[in-house]
Coordinates of C-alpha atoms in Angstrom, one line a residue:
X1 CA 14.6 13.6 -70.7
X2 CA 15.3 11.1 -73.6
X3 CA 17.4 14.1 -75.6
X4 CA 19.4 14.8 -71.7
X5 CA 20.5 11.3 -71.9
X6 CA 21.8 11.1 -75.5
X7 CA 23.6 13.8 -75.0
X8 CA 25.3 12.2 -72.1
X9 CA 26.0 8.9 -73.8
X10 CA 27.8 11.0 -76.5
X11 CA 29.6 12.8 -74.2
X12 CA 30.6 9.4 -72.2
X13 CA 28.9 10.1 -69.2
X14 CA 27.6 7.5 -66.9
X15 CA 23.8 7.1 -67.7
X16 CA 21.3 7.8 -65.1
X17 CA 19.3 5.1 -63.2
X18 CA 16.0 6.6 -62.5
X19 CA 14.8 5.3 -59.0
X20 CA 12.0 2.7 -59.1
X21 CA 9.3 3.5 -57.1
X22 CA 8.6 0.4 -53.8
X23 CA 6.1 -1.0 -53.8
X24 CA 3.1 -1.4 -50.7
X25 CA 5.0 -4.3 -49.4
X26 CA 9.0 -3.0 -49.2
X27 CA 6.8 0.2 -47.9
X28 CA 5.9 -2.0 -44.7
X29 CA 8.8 -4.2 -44.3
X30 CA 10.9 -1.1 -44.6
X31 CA 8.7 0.8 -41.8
X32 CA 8.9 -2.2 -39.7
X33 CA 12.3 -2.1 -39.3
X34 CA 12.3 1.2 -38.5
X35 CA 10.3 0.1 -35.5
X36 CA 11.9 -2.0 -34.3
X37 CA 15.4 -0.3 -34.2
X38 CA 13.6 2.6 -32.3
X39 CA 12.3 0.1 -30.1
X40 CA 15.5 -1.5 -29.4
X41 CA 17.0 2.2 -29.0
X42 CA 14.3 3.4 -26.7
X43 CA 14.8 -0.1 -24.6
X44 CA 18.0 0.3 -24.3
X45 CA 17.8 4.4 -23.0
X46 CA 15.1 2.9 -20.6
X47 CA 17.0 0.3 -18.7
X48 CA 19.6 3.1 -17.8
X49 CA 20.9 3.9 -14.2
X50 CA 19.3 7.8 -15.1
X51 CA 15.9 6.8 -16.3
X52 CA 15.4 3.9 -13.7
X53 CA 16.2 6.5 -11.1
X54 CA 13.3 8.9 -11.1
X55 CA 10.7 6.2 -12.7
X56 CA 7.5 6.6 -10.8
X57 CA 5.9 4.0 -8.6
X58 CA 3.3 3.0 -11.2
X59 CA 6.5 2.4 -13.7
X60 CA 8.2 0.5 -11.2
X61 CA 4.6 -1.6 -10.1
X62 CA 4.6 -5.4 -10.3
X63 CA 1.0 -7.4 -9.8
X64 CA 1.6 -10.3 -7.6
X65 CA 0.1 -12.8 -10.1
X66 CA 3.1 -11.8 -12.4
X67 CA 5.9 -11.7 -10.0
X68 CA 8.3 -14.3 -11.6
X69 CA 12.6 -13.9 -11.7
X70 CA 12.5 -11.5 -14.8
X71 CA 10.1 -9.2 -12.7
X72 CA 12.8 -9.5 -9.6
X73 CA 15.9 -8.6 -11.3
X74 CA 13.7 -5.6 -12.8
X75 CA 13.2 -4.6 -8.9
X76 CA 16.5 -4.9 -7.8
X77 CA 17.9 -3.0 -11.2
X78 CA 15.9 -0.1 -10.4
X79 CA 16.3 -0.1 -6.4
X80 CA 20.2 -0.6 -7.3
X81 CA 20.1 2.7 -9.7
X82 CA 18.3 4.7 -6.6
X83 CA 15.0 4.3 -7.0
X84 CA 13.1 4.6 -3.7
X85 CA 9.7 3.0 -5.1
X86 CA 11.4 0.1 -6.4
X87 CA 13.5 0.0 -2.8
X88 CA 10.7 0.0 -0.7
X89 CA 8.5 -2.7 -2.8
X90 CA 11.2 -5.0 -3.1
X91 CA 11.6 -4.9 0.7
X92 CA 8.3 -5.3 1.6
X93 CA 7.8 -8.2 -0.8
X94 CA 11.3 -9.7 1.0
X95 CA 10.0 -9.1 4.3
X96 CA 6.7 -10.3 4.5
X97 CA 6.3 -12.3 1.2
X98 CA 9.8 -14.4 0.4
X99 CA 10.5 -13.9 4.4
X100 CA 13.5 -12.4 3.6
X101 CA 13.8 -10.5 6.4
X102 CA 17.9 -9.2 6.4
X103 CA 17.3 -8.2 2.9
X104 CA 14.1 -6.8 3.0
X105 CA 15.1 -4.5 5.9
X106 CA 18.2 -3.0 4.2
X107 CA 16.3 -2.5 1.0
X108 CA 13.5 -0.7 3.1
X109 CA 16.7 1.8 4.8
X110 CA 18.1 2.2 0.8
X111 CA 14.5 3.7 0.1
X112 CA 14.5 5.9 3.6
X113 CA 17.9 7.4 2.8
X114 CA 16.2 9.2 -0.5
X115 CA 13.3 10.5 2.4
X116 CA 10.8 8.7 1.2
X117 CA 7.9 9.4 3.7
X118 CA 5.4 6.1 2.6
X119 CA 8.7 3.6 3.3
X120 CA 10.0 5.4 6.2
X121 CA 6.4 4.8 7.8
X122 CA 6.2 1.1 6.9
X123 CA 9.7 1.3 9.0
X124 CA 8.1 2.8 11.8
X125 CA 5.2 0.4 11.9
X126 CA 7.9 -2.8 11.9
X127 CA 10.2 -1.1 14.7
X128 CA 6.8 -0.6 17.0
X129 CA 5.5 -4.1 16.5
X130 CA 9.1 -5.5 16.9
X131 CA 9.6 -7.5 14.2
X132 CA 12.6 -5.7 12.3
X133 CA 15.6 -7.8 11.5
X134 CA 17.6 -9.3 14.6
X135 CA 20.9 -7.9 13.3
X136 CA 19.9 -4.4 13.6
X137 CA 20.0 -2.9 17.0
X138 CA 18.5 0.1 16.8
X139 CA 14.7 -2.1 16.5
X140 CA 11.9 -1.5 18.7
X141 CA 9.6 1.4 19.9
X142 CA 12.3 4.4 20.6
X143 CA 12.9 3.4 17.2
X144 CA 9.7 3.4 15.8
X145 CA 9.4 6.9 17.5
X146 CA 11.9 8.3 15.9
X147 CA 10.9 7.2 12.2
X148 CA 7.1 8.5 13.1
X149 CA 8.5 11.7 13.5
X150 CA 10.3 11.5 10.5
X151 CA 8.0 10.3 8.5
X152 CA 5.8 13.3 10.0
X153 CA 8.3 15.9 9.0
X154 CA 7.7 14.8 5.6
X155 CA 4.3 15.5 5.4
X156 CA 2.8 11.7 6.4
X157 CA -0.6 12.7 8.0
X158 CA -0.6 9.0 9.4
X159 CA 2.9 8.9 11.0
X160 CA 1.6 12.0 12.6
X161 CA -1.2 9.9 14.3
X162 CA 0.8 6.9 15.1
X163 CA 3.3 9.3 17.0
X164 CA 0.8 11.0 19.2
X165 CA -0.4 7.5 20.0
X166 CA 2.9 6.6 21.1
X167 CA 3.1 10.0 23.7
X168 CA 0.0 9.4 24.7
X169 CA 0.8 5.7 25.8
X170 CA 4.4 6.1 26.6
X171 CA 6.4 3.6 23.9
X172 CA 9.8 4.5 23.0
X173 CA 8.9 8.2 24.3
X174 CA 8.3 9.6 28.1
X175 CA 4.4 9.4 28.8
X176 CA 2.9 12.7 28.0
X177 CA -0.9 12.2 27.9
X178 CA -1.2 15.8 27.3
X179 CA 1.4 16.4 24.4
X180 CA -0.2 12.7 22.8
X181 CA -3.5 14.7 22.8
X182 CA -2.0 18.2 21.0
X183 CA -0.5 16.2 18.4
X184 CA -3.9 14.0 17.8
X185 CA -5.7 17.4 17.5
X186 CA -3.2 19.0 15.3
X187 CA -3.7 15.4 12.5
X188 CA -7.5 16.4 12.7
X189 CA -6.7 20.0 12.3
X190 CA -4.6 19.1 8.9
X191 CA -7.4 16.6 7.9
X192 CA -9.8 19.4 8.1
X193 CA -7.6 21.7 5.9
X194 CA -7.0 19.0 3.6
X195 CA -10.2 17.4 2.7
X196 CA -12.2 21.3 2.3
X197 CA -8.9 23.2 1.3
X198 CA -11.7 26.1 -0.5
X199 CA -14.5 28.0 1.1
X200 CA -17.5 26.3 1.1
X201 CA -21.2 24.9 2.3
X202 CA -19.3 21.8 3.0
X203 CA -16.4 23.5 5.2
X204 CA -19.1 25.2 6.6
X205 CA -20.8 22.6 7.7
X206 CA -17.9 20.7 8.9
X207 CA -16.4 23.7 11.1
X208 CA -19.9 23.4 12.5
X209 CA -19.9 20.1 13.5
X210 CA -16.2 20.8 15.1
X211 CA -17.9 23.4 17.1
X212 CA -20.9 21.6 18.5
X213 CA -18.5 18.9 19.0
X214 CA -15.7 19.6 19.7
X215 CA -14.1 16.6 20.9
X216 CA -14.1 15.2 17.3
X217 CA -10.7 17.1 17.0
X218 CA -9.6 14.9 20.1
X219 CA -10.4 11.3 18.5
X220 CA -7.3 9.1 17.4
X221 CA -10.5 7.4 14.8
X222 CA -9.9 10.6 12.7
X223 CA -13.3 12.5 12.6
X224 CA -11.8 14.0 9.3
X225 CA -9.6 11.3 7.6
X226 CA -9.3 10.8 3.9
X227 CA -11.5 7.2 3.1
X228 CA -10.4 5.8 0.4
X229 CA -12.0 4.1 -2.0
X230 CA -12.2 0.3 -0.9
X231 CA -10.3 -1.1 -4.5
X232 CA -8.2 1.8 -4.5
X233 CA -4.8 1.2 -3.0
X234 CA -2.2 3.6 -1.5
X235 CA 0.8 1.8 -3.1
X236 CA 1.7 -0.6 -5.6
X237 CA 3.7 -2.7 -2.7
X238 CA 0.3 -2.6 -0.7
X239 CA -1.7 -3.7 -3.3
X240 CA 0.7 -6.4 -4.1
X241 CA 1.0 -7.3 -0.4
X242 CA -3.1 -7.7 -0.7
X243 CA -3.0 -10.1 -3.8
X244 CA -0.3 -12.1 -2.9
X245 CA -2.0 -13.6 0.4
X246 CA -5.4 -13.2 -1.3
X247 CA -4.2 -16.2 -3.2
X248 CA -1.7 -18.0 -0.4
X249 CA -2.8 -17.3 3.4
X250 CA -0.3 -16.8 5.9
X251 CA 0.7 -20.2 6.7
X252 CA 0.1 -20.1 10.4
X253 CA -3.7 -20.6 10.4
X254 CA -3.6 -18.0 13.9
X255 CA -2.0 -14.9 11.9
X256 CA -4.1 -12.5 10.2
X257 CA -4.1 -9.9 7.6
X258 CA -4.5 -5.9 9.0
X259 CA -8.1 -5.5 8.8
X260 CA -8.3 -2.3 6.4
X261 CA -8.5 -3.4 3.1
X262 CA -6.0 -1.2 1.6
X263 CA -3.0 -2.3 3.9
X264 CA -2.1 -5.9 3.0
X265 CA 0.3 -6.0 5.8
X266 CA -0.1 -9.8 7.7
X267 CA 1.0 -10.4 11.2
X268 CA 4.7 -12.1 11.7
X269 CA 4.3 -13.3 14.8
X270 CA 0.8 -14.2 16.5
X271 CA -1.1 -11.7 18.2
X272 CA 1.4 -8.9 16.7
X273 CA -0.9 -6.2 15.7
X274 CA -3.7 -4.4 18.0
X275 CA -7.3 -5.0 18.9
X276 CA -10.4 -2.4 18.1
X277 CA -10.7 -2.1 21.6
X278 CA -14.8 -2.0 21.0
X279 CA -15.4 -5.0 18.9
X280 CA -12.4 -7.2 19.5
X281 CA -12.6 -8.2 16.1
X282 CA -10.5 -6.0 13.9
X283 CA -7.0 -6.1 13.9
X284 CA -5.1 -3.1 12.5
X285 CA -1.1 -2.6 12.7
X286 CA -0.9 1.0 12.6
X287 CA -3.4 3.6 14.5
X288 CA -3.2 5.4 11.0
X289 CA -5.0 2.3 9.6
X290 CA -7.7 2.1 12.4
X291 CA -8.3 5.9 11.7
X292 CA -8.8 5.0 7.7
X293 CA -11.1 1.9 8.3
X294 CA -13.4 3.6 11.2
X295 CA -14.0 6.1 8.0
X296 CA -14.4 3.3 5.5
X297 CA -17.0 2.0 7.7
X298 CA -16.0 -0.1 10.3
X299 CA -17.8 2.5 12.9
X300 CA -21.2 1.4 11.4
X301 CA -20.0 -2.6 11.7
X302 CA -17.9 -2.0 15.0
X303 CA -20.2 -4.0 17.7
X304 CA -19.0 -3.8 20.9
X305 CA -17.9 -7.3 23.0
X306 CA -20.5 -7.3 25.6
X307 CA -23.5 -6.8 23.3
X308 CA -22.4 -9.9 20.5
X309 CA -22.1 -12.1 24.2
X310 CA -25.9 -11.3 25.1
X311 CA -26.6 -11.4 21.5
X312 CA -24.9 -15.1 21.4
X313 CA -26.3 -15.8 24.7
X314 CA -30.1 -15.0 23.7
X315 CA -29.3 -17.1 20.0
X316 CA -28.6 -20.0 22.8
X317 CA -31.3 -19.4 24.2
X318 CA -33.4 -18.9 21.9
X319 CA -32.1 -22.7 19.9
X320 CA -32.3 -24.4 23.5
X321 CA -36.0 -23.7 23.6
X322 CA -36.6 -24.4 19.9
X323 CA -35.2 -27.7 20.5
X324 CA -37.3 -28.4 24.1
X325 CA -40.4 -27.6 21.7
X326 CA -39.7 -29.9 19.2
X327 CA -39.1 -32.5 21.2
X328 CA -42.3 -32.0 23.0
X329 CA -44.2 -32.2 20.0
X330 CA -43.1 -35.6 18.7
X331 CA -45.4 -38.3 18.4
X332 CA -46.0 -40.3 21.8
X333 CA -45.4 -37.3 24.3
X334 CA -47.7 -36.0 26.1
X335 CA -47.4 -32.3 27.1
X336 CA -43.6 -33.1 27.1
X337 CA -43.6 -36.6 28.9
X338 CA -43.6 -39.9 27.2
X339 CA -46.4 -42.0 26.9

């Protein structure tokens, strides 16, 4: 190498340089740039119209003890690029958190345009408890109706149950008690095939119980329905819905929260959603949502009214003679008399 180099100095050539080798810490500082330019690249290809478009609903998830501006220009970017997740949590947080209720309802239709099955249900639930947005006309039970059998063309087993219920009872549709009770059998039918879709002991045992008792098929509790897990939620805007009044109650003391777990959905107006028609207690705004929490276990905690009243009646009672006895054993009475 020495003689390659002489030779070039007598030749007049440019010496070489050999490179010097970096050391540990030009090694790191170099890598770290590198990082960070790919970060910045793959940032940049994230936030575009393309990607937010098709990102899922646990991309587009926001927990309600982080919602702040940042996380509701990130909402609208993504509902704004077509993203029907995004759409449909950013109205539900408008509509029944900010009380935003213009915006929220037009961001809920952006997300129903894309045939989103989940949103177009929340729709359907607003139209039939008559709380949509005063400017829209179309509001009320025909058109919750119509979005339950929407929703049920897509494939949403609870839109399904809701419409039957609104057959059976006649709102926004002509009373058909018959029709109500084919379409409540055909939800159990697809609840059957969908919680033992294989061959089994446990199919077995179920198309068992459907034959000894056959009027499971005919229940709007949903002998078959899918129970989820009680911390498990069936949307991000759901769960959010849950946190965000776990920590701030409605502000009406009178409204309350739709009794299964997983919902999060409060009343807007009192005495909005329905009664369990056994307990009185339980308050549900969809029948799809009584179906879910009879399976979760309200059916072992569902008392029905008349037995709590003899059950508060004998407690009265029973606290009325309690208090007779003590006061006949105090000092200075005699057999109950004073002395």
């Amino acid at each position: 190498m020495e003689a390659v180099r002489q030779q070039e100095e007598a030749e007049g050539k440019r010496p070489r340089v050999e490179a010097a080798q970096p050391d540990e810490g030009s090694q790191l500082e170099t890598s770290t740039c590198c990082r960070r330019t790919w970060c910045k690249k793959f940032g940049k290809l994230g936030m575009k119209p393309e990607v937010l478009k098709v990102a899922s609903a646990a991309c587009v998830s926001v927990r309600a003890g982080r919602w702040c501006p940042a996380a509701d220009s990130f909402l609208r970017r993504c509902g704004d690029a077509g993203n029907a997740d995004a759409n449909f949590q950013l109205g539900m947080i408008e509509f029944y958190c900010l009380r935003r209720r213009r915006q929220g309802w037009s961001r809920m239709k952006a997300a129903m345009r894309s045939g989103h099955a989940e949103v177009t249900f929340a729709a359907a639930v607003i139209r039939l408890n008559g709380t949509g947005s005063p400017a829209v006309d179309d509001r009320g039970p025909r058109a919750a109706a119509r979005l339950f059998l929407s929703a049920a063309s897509s494939g949403h087993i609870g839109a399904l149950r809701d419409l039957g219920f609104c057959v059976s009872n006649g709102l926004g549709v002509p009373r058909d008690p018959a029709a109500g009770r084919r379409l409540t059998i055909w939800v159990n039918v697809q609840e059957l095939r969908d919680r033992y879709p294989e061959p089994g002991p446990e199919r077995d045992a179920a198309l068992a119980h459907v034959g000894s008792a056959p009027g499971c098929l005919s229940t709007g509790f949903g002998c078959f329905a899918a129970a989820p897990r009680r911390l498990g939620w069936a949307h991000p805007a759901n769960r959010f819905l849950g946190e965000w009044f776990a920590a701030r109650p409605p502000a009406p003391r009178l409204r309350l929260l739709c009794s299964l777990p997983t919902c999060g959905r409060p009343e807007t107006r009192r005495l909005e959603f329905r009664r369990c028609t056994a307990c009185g207690v339980a308050r549900y705004c969809s029948r799809a949502c009584q179906a879910v929490h009879w399976r979760m276990g309200h059916r072992a905690e569902c008392v029905p009214v008349h037995q709590w009243l003899l059950a508060a009646m004998a407690n009265q009672a029973a606290a009325h003679v309690d208090g007779a006895l003590a006061a006949a054993a105090a000092p200075g009475n005699v057999a109950g008399f004073p002395i």
